[in-house]
Short mmCIF file of C-alpha atoms in Angstrom, two decimals:
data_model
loop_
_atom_site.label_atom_id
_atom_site.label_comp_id
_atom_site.label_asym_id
_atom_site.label_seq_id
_atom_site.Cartn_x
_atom_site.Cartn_y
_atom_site.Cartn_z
CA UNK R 710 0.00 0.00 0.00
CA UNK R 711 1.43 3.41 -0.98
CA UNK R 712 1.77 5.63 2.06
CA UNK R 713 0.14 9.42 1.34
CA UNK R 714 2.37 12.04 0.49
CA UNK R 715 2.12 14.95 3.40
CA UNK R 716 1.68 18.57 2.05
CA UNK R 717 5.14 20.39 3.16
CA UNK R 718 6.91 17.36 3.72
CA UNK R 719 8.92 14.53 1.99
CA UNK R 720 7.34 10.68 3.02
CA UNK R 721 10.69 8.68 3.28
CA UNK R 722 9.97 5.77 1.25
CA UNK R 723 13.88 4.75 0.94
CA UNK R 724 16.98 5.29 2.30
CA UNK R 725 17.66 8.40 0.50
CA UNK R 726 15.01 11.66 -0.06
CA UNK R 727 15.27 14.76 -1.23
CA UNK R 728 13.39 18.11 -1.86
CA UNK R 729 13.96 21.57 -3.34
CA UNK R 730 14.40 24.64 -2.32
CA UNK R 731 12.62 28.05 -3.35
CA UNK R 732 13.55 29.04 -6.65
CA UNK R 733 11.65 32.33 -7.35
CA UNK R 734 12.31 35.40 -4.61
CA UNK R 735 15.28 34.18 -2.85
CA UNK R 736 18.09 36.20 -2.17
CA UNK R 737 21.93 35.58 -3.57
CA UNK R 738 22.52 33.15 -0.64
CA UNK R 739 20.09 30.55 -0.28
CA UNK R 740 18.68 26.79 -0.31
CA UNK R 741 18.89 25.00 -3.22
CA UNK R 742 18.18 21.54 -2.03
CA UNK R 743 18.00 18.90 0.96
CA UNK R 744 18.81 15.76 1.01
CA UNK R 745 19.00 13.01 3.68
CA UNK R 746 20.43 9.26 3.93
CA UNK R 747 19.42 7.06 6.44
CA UNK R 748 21.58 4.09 7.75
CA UNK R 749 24.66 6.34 8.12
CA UNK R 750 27.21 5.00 10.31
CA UNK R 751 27.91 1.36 11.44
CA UNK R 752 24.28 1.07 13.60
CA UNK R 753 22.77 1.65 10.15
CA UNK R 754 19.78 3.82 11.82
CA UNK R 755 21.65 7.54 11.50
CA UNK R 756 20.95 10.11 9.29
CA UNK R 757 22.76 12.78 7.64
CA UNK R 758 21.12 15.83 6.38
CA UNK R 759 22.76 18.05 3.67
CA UNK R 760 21.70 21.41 3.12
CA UNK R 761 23.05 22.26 -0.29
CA UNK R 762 23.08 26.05 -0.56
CA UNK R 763 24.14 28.56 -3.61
CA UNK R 764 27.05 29.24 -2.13
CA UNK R 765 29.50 29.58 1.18
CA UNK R 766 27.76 30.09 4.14
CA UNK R 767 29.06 33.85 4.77
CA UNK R 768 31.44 34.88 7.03
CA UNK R 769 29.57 37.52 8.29
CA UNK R 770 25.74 37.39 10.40
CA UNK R 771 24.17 34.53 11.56
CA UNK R 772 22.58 31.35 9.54
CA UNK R 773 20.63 28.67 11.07
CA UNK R 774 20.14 24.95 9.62
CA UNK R 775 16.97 23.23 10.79
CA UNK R 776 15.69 19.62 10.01
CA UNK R 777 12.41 18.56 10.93
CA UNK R 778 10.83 14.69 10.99
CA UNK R 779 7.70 13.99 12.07
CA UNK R 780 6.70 10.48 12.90
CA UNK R 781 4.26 9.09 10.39
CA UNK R 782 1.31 8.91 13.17
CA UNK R 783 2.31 12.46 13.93
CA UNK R 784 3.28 11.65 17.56
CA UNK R 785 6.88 12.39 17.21
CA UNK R 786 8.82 15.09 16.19
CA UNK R 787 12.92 15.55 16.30
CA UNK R 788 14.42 19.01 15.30
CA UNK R 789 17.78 18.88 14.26
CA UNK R 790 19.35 22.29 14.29
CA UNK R 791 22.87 24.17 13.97
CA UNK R 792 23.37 27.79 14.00
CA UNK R 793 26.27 29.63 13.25
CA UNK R 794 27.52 33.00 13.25
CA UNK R 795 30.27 35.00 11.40
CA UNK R 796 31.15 32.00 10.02
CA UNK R 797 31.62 30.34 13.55
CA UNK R 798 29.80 27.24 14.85
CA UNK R 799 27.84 28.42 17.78
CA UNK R 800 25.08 25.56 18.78
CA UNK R 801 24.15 22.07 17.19
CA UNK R 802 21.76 19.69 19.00
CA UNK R 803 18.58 18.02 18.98
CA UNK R 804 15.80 18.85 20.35
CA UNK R 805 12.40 16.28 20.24
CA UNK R 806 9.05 16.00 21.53
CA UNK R 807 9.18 16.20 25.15
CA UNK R 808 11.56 19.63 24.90
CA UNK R 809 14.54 17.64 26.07
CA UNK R 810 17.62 19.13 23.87
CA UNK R 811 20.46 17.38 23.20
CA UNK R 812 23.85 19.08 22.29
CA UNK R 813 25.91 17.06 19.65
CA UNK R 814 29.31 16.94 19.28
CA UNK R 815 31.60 17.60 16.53
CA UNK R 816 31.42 19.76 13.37
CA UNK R 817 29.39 19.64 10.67
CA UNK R 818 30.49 18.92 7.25
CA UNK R 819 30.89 22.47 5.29
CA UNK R 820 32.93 22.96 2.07
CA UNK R 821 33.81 25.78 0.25
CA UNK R 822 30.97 24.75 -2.36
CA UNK R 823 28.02 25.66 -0.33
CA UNK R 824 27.72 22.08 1.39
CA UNK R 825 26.57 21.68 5.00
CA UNK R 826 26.16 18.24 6.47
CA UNK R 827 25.29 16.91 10.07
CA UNK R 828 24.50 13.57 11.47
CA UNK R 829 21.21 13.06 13.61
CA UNK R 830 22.16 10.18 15.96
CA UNK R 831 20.02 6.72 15.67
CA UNK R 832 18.30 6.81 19.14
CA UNK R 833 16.46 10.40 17.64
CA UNK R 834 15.47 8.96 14.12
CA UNK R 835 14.24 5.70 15.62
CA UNK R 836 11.71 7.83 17.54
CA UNK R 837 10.29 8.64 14.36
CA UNK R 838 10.03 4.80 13.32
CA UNK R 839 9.30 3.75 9.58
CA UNK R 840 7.93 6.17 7.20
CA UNK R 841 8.68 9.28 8.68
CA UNK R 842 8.48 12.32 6.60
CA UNK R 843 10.49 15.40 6.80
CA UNK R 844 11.29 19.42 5.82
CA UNK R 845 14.28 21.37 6.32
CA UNK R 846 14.72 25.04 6.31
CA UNK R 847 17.33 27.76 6.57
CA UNK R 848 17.14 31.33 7.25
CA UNK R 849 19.97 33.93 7.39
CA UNK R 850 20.45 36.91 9.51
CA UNK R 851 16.93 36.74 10.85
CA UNK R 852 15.41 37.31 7.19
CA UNK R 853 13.23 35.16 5.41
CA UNK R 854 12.83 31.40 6.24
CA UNK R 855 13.64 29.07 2.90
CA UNK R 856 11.68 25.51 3.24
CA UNK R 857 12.81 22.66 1.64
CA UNK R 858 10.10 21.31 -0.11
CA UNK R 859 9.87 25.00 -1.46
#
């Protein structure tokens, strides 16, 4: 049985999904596409999430990455996010349900192409359980939030 596609969202039907980004009104930095893997790592239950953006995140201001999944029964939500500021990383954690915020550590994957990747651990995603579905959005210097689906 096919599951529904949910407005705003991308159904994970596979170990990979992706969505766009806006493509009309967006300023000269800004989201082009997510994508996100599941089964990274060796517990095979992790997920990266990669934000692919126009360009460099900028040295100057703030940006903040967010993902969002949302449990399929809509009884679970995660929020991966990472913020940074004058090109510094300043917070990256996860933060689900119940309000209970976990800080990660490391550094996400940026390259000089306009890349940024993190890794939401397995106990978060399994949460979410099979056929979660999932946005992501970035916003820059407090202006406009991009979604991703557009």
């Amino acid at each position: 049985m096919k599951r529904p596609d949910v407005a705003g969202n991308v159904v994970v039907r596979g170990a990979k999904s992706s969505c766009a980004g806006p493509t009309v009104g967006v300023d000269d930095f800004h989201l082009k596409r997510a994508d996100i893997e599941v089964g990274e790592g060796g517990d095979g239950v992790a997920t990266r999430v990669t934000w692919n953006l126009s360009s460099p995140i900028p040295p100057f201001g703030g940006t903040m990455f967010v993902f969002t999944g949302l449990s399929a029964d809509e009884t679970e939500a995660i929020q991966l996010r990472y913020l940074v500021a004058n090109g510094q990383r300043i917070e990256l954690y996860v933060l689900n349900s119940e309000d209970r915020r976990i800080d990660l550590t490391g550094e996400p994957l940026r390259t000089d192409t306009g890349v940024v990747s993190a890794v939401v651990p397995s106990a978060d995603i399994m949460m979410l359980g099979a056929g979660f579905h999932w946005s992501a959005e970035m916003s820059h210097n407090s202006g406009a939030v991009q979604h991703c689906p557009a």
